[in-house]
Short mmCIF file of C-alpha atoms in Angstrom, two decimals:
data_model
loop_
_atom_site.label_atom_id
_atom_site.label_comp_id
_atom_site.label_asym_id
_atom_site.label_seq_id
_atom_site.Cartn_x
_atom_site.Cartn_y
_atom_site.Cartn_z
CA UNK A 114 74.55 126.89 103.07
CA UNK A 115 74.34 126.22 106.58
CA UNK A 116 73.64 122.45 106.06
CA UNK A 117 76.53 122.37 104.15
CA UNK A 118 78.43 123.95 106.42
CA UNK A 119 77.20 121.20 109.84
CA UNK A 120 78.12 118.45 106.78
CA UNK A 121 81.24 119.69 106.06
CA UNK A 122 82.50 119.83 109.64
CA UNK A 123 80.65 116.96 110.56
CA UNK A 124 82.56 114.45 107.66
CA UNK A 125 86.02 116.37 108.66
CA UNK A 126 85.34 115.80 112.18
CA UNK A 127 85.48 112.17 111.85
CA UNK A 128 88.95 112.08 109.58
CA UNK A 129 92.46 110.94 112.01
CA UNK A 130 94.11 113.71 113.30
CA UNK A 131 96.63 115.30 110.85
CA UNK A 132 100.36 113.97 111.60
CA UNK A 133 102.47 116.17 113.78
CA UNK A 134 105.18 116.05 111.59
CA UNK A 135 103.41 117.48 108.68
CA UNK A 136 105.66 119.84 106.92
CA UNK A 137 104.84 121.68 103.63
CA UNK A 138 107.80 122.90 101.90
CA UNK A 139 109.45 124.47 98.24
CA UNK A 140 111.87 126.29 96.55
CA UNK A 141 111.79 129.23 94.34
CA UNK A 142 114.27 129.96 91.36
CA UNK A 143 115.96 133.79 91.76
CA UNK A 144 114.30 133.72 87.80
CA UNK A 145 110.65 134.01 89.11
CA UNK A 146 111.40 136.73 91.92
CA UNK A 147 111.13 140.14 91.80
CA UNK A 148 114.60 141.11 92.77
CA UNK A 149 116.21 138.16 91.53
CA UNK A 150 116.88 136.79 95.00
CA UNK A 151 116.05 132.52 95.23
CA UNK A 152 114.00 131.76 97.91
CA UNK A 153 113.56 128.81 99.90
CA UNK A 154 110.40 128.30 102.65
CA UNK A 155 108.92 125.63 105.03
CA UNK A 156 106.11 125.55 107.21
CA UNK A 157 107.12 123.15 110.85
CA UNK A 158 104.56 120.97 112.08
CA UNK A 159 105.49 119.21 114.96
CA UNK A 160 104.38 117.98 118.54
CA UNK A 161 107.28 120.37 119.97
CA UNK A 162 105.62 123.98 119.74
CA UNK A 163 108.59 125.77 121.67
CA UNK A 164 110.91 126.86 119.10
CA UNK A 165 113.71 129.12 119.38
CA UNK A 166 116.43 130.64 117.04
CA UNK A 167 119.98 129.83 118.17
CA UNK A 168 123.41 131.20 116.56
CA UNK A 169 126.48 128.45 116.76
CA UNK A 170 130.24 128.19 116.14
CA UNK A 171 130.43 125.14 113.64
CA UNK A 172 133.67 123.08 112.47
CA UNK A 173 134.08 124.86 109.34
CA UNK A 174 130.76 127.44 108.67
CA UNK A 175 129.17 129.31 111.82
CA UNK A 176 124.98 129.45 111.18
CA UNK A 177 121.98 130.59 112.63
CA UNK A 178 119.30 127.69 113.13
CA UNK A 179 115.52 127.20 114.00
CA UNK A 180 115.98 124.96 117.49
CA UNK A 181 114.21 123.64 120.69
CA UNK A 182 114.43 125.34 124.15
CA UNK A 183 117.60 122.71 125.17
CA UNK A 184 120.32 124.18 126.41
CA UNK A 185 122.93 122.45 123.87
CA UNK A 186 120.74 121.54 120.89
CA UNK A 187 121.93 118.45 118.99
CA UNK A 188 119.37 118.91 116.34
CA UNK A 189 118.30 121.63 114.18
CA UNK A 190 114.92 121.87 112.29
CA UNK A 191 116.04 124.55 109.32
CA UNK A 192 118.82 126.95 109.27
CA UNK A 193 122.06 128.90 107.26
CA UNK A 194 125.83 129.31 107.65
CA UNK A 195 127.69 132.19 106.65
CA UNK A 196 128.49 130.75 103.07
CA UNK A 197 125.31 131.16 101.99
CA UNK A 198 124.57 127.12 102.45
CA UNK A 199 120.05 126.76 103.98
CA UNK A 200 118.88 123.51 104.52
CA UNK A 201 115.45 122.15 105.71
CA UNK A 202 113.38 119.53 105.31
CA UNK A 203 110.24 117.83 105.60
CA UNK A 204 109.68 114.00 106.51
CA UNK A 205 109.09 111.51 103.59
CA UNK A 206 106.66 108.71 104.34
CA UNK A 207 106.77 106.98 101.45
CA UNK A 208 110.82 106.24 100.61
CA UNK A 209 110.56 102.89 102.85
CA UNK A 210 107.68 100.35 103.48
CA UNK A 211 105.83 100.82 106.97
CA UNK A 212 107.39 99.57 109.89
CA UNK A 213 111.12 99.56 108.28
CA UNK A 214 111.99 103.30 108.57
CA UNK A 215 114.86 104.25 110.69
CA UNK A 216 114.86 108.52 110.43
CA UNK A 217 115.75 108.91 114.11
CA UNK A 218 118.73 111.59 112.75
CA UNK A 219 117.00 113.78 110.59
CA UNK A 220 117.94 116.99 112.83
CA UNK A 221 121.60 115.76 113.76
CA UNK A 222 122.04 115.30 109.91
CA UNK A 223 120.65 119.14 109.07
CA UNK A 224 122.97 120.58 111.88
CA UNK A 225 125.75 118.63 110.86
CA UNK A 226 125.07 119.46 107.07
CA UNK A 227 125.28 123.48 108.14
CA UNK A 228 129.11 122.86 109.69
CA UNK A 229 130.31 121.48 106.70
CA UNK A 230 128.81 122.61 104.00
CA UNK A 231 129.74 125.52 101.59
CA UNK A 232 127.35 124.73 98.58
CA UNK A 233 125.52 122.03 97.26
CA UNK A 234 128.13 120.18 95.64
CA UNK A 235 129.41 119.96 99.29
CA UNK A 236 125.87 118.43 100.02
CA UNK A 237 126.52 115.56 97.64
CA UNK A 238 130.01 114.91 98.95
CA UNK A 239 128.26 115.07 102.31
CA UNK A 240 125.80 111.77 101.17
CA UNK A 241 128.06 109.90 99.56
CA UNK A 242 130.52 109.60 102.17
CA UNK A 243 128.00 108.86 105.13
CA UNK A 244 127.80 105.23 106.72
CA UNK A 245 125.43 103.53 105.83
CA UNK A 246 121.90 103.02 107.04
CA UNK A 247 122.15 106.96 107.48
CA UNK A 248 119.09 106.37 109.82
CA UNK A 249 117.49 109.53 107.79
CA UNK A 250 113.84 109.45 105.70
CA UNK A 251 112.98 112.73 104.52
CA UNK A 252 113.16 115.63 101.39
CA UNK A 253 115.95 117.91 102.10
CA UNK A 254 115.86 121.23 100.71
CA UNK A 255 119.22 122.96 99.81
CA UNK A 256 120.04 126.71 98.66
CA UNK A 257 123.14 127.88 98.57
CA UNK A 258 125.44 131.64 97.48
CA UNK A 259 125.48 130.61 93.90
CA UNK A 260 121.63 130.39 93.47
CA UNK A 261 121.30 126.55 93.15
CA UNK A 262 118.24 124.83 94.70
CA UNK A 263 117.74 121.28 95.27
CA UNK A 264 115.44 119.35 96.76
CA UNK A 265 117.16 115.55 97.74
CA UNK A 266 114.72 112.22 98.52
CA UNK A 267 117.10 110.24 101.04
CA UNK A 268 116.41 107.06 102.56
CA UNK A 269 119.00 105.10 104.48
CA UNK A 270 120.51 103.91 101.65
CA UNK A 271 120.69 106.38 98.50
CA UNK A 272 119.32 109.51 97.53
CA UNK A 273 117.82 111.42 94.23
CA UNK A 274 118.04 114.70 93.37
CA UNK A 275 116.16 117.52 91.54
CA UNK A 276 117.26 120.26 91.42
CA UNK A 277 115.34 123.87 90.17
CA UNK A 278 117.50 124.46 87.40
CA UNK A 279 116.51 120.92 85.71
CA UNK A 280 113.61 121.32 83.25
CA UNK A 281 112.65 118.42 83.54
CA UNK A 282 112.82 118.31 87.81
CA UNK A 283 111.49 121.73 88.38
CA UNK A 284 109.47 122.76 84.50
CA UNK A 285 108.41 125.48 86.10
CA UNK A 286 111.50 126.94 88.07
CA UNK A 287 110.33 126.00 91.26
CA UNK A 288 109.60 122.91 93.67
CA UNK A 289 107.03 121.73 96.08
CA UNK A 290 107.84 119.08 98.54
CA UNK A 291 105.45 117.44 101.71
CA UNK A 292 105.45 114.16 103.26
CA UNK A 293 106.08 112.06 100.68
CA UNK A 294 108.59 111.61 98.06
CA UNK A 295 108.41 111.52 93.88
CA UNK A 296 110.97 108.20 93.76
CA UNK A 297 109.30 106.94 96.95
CA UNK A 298 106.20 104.32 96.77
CA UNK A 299 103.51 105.29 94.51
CA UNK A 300 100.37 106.78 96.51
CA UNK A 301 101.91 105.94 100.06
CA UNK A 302 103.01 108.50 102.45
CA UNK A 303 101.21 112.39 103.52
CA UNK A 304 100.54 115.71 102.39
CA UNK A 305 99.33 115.35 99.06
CA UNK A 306 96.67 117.99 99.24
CA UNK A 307 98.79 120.15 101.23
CA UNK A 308 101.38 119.72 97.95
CA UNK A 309 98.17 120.51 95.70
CA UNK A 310 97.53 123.40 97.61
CA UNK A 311 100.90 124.67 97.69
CA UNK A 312 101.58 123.74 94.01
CA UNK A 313 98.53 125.37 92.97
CA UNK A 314 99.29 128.86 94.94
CA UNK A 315 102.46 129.40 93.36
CA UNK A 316 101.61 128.08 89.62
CA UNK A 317 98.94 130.82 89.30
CA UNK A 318 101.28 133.42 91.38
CA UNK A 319 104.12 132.97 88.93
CA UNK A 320 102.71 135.48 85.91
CA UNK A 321 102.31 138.28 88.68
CA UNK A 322 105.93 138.74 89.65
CA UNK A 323 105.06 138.37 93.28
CA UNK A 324 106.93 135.94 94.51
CA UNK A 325 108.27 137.44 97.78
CA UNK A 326 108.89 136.59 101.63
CA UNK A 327 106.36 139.00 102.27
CA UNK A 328 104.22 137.01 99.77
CA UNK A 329 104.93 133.94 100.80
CA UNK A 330 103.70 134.16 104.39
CA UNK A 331 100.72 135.74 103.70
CA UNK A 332 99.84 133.08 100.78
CA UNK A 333 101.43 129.73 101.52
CA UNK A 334 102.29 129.94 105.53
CA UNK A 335 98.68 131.11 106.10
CA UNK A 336 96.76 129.35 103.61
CA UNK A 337 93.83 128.02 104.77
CA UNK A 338 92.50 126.33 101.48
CA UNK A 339 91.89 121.98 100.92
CA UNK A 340 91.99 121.54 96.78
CA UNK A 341 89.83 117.89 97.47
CA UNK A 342 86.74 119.88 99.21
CA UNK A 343 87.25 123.59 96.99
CA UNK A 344 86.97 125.48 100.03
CA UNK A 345 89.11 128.30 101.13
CA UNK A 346 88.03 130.31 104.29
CA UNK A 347 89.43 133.18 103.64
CA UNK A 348 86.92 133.43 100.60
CA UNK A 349 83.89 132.45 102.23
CA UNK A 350 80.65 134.67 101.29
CA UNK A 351 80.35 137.39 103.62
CA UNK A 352 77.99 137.28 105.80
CA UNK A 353 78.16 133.16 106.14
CA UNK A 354 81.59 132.75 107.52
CA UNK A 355 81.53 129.76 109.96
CA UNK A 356 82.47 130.60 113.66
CA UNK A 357 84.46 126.99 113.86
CA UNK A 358 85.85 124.58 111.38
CA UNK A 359 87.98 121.54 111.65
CA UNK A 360 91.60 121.75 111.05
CA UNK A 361 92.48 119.19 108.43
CA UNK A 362 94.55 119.10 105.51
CA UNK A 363 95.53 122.95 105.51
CA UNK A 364 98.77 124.08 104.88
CA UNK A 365 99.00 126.18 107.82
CA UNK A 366 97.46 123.87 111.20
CA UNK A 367 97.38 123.59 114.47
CA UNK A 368 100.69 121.87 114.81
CA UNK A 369 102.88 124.18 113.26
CA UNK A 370 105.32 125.87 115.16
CA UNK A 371 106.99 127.88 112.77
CA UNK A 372 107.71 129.04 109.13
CA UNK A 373 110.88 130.24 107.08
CA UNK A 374 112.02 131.64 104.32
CA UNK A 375 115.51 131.48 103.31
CA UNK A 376 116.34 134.81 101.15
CA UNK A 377 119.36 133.78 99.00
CA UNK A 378 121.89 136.41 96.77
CA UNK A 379 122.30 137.44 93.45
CA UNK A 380 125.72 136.81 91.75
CA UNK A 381 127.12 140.23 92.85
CA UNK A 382 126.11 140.04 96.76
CA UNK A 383 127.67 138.52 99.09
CA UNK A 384 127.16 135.15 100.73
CA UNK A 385 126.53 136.72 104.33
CA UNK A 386 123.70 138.92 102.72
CA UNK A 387 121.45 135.46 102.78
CA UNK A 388 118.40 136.56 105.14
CA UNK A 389 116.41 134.03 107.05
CA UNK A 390 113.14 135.52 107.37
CA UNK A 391 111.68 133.67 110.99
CA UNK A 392 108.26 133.32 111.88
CA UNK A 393 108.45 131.30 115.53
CA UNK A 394 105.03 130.50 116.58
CA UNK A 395 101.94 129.93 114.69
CA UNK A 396 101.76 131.11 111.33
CA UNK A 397 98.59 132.57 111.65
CA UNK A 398 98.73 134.82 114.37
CA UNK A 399 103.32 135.30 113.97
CA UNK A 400 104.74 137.95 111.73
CA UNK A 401 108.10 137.49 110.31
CA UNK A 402 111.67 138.63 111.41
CA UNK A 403 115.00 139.21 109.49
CA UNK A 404 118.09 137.03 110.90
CA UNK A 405 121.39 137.13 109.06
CA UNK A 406 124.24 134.81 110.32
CA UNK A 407 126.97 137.60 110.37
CA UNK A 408 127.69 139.19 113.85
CA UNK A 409 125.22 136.40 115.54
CA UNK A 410 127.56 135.85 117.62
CA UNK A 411 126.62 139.46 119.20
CA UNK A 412 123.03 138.80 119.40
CA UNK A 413 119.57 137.85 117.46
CA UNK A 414 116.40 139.89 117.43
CA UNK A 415 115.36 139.16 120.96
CA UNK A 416 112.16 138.14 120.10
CA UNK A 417 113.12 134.94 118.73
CA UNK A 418 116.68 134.19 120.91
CA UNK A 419 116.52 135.19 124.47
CA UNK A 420 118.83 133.78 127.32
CA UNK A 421 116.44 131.59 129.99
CA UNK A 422 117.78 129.23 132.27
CA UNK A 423 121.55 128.52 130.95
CA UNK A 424 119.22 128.00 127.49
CA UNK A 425 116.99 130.01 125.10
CA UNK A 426 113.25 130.84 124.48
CA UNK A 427 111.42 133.01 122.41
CA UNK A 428 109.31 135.92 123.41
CA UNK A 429 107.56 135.56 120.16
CA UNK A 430 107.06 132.22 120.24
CA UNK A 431 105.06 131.95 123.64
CA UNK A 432 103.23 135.01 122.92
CA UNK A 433 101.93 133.47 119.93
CA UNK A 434 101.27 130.57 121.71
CA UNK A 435 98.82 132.42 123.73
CA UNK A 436 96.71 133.32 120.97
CA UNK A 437 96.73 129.77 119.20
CA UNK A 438 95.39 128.34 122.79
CA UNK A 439 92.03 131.09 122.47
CA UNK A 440 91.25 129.71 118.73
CA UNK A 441 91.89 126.39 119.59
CA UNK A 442 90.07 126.09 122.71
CA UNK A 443 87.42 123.93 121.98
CA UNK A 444 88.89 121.04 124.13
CA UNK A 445 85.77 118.11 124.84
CA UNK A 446 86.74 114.88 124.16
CA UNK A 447 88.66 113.19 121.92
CA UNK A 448 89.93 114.92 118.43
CA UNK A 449 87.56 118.04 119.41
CA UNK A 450 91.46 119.88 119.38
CA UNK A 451 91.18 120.18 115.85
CA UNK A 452 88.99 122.62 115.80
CA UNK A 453 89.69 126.21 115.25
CA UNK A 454 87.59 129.38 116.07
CA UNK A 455 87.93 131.02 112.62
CA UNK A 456 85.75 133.46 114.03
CA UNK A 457 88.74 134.58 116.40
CA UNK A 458 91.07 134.43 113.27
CA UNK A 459 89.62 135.96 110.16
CA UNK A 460 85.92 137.35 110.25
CA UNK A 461 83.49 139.92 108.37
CA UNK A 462 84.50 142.74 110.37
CA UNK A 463 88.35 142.34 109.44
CA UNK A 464 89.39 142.29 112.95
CA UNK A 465 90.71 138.66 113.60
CA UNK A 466 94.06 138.10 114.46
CA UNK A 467 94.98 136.66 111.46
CA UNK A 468 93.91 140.44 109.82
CA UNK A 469 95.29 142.69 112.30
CA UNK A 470 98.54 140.47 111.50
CA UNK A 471 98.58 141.28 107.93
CA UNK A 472 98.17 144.74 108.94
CA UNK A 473 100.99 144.66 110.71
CA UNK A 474 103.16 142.48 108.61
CA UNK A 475 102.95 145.27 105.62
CA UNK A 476 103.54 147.90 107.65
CA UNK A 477 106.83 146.69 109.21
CA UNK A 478 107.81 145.33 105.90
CA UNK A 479 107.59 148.38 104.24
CA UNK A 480 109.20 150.75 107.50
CA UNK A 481 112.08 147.93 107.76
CA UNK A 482 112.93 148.10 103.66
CA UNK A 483 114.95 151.12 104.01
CA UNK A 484 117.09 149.79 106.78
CA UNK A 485 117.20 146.35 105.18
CA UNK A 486 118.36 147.57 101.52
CA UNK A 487 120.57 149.11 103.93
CA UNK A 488 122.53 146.53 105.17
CA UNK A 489 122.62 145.69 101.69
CA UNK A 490 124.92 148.65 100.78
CA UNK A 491 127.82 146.80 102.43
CA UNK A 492 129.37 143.79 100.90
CA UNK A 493 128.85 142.24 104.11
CA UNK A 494 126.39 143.18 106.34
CA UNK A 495 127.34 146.01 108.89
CA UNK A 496 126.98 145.33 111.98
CA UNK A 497 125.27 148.24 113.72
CA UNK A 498 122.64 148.19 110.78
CA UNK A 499 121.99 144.88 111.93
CA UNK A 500 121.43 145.38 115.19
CA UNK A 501 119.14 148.67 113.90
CA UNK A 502 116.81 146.14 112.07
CA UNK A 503 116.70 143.78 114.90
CA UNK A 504 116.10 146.51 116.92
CA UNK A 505 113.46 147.84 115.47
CA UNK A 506 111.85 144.30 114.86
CA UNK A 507 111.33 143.40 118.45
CA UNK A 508 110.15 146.80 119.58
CA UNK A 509 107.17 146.98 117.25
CA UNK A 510 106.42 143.23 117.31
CA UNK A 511 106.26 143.63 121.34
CA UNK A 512 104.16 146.77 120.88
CA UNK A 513 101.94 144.54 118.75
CA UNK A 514 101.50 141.81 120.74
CA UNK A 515 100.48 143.76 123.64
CA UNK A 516 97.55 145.13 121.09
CA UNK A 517 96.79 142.02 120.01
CA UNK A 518 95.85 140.25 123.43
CA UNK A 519 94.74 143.43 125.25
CA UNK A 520 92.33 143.67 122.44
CA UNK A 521 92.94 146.63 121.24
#
């Protein structure tokens, strides 16, 4: 075991660097959830780790949106408007040949997309009447208040949808989307085993009715599986866990900044009851937080949005960022900041900071319920429950953070 262990890092040592901009995405139909609510979640890779969650006035919609620490953000890298209307996406390296991709728009067009849009028919409209090149490359995932789910391939030129409700786009009820596109070259572009992975996770979750946020995070966002090699960490035989590993090919890595999971309505709920559950930071170590776009204008958790420098930054987010730095700290020569302490994350004794996270993650999901199916009484969400949620969100996440890196 242990030679296979020295082989194993050694031959994954020597692989290129994942991409930064690696996302892993996919969409859920409300048919295969519990509670009958769609869902809609992406995990961020990218070389910016300082993420932030920002509420803005739009033309037509107001939203809530995943940003950068800028002080006026022209680009947004997920978000939702108060019509119900989530969009994210992940970058497609396949829809054009190499060296003739223009994409330099991808989060103007997403923050642009959340003004304007009510629905998904509003999304087509929104294509069809660009100018063309639209200088964007990448899968865009849509949900919107009347439970339809799309995932759109868009180059500069056109776009093709499929949508969840299409047997023959989504046969199972649900999509999986990474860096590379189903009408874009054959073989060419990234994330293939990151789509196995993620494909494969969800497939065998689907006859368990578990299909949660909750779920979700724990599963996808902190998967730590590669389908080509048939190893998952988290299963290793006790007793043989490795201390380090390299980081390649996982759905979760070391360049992802954040996660989300878009929590759309049944038919009788309200638009503005759409919940984007935010994890800002590294999956890993991050647990998740309830935003809803009503009353933003008054204030988000304060974990995720806080007011620094005539901008915004994210208690959360640099906390996490902490942690990340201790298992990735490994830092001689070049490519050795792939590799992870796994040790420091998940071990034998159940005290890594990916466990203690879990801990915590069940415990304020199942405290928070109450108030959440609370603000679910209203028709639209009530604005001191809101606050009550947020509240208690970024009181126990503070009180856990100061656990997690006193070492308690």
């Amino acid at each position: 075991m242990k030679k296979t262990i020295i082989g194993m890092l050694l031959f994954l040592g020597t692989c290129h660097a994942p991409s930064a901009q690696a996302c892993t995405a996919a969409i859920i139909s409300g048919h295969l959830t519990p509670d009958g609510r769609p869902l809609m979640w992406k995990n961020r890779d990218t070389s910016n780790l300082k993420n932030c969650t920002r509420y803005f006035k739009g033309e037509k919609f107001d939203f809530v949106a995943i940003v950068g620490y800028q002080a006026k953000p022209r680009s947004v890298w997920s978000g939702t408007n108060e019509a119900g209307f989530s969009i994210i996406n992940t970058l497609s390296y396949n829809l054009s040949e190499e060296g003739k991709r223009r994409s330099g728009r991808n989060g103007s067009f997403m923050k642009r997309a959340l003004e304007i849009c009510r629905d998904i028919k509003d999304f087509r409209n929104y294509l069809d009447t660009l100018r063309r090149p639209m200088l964007v490359e990448a899968n865009y995932g849509i949900l919107d208040a009347d439970g339809n789910g799309a995932f759109f391939e868009v180059d500069n030129e056109k776009y093709k949808e499929y949508n969840i409700n299409d047997p023959e786009a989504a046969p199972g009820g649900y999509i999986v989307r990474s860096n590379f596109s189903d009408s874009g070259i054959t073989d060419a572009g990234a994330g293939y085993l990151r789509y196995q992975q993620a494909d494969k996770i969800i497939r065998e979750a689907l006859p368990q009715g578990c299909l949660t946020p909750a779920w979700i995070f724990s599963n996808l966002s902190r998967s730590f599986a590669n389908p080509l090699t048939g190893i998952d960490l988290k299963d290793w035989p006790e007793g043989k866990t490795p201390e380090w590993f390299a980081d390649q090919d996982f759905i979760s890595r070391r360049s992802t900044s954040c996660a989300v999971v878009f929590q759309g309505v049944r038919p009788d709920e309200h638009a503005s009851q759409t919940i984007m559950w935010t994890v800002i930071g590294y999956p890993p170590v991050t647990p998740a937080i309830p935003v809803w776009v009503r009353h933003g204008d008054k204030g988000l958790p304060r974990q995720l949005a806080e007011p620094f420098n005539g901008a915004f930054r994210s208690p959360l987010c640099e906390n996490a960022s902490l942690i990340r730095n201790k298992v990735f700290a490994f830092k001689k020569g070049t490519g050795s900041e792939n590799y992870l302490n796994w040790a420091l994350l998940y071990n034998d004794s159940g005290d890594g900071f990916m466990q203690r996270l879990e801990d915590f993650e069940k415990s304020i999901f199942l405290r928070s319920q109450a108030r959440i199916e609370s603000v679910r009484d209203n028709r639209k969400p009530d604005r001191k429950k809101i606050e009550r949620v947020y509240g208690m969100f970024d009181e126990m996440v503070s009180e856990f953070f100061s656990s997690l890196m006193s070492g308690d």
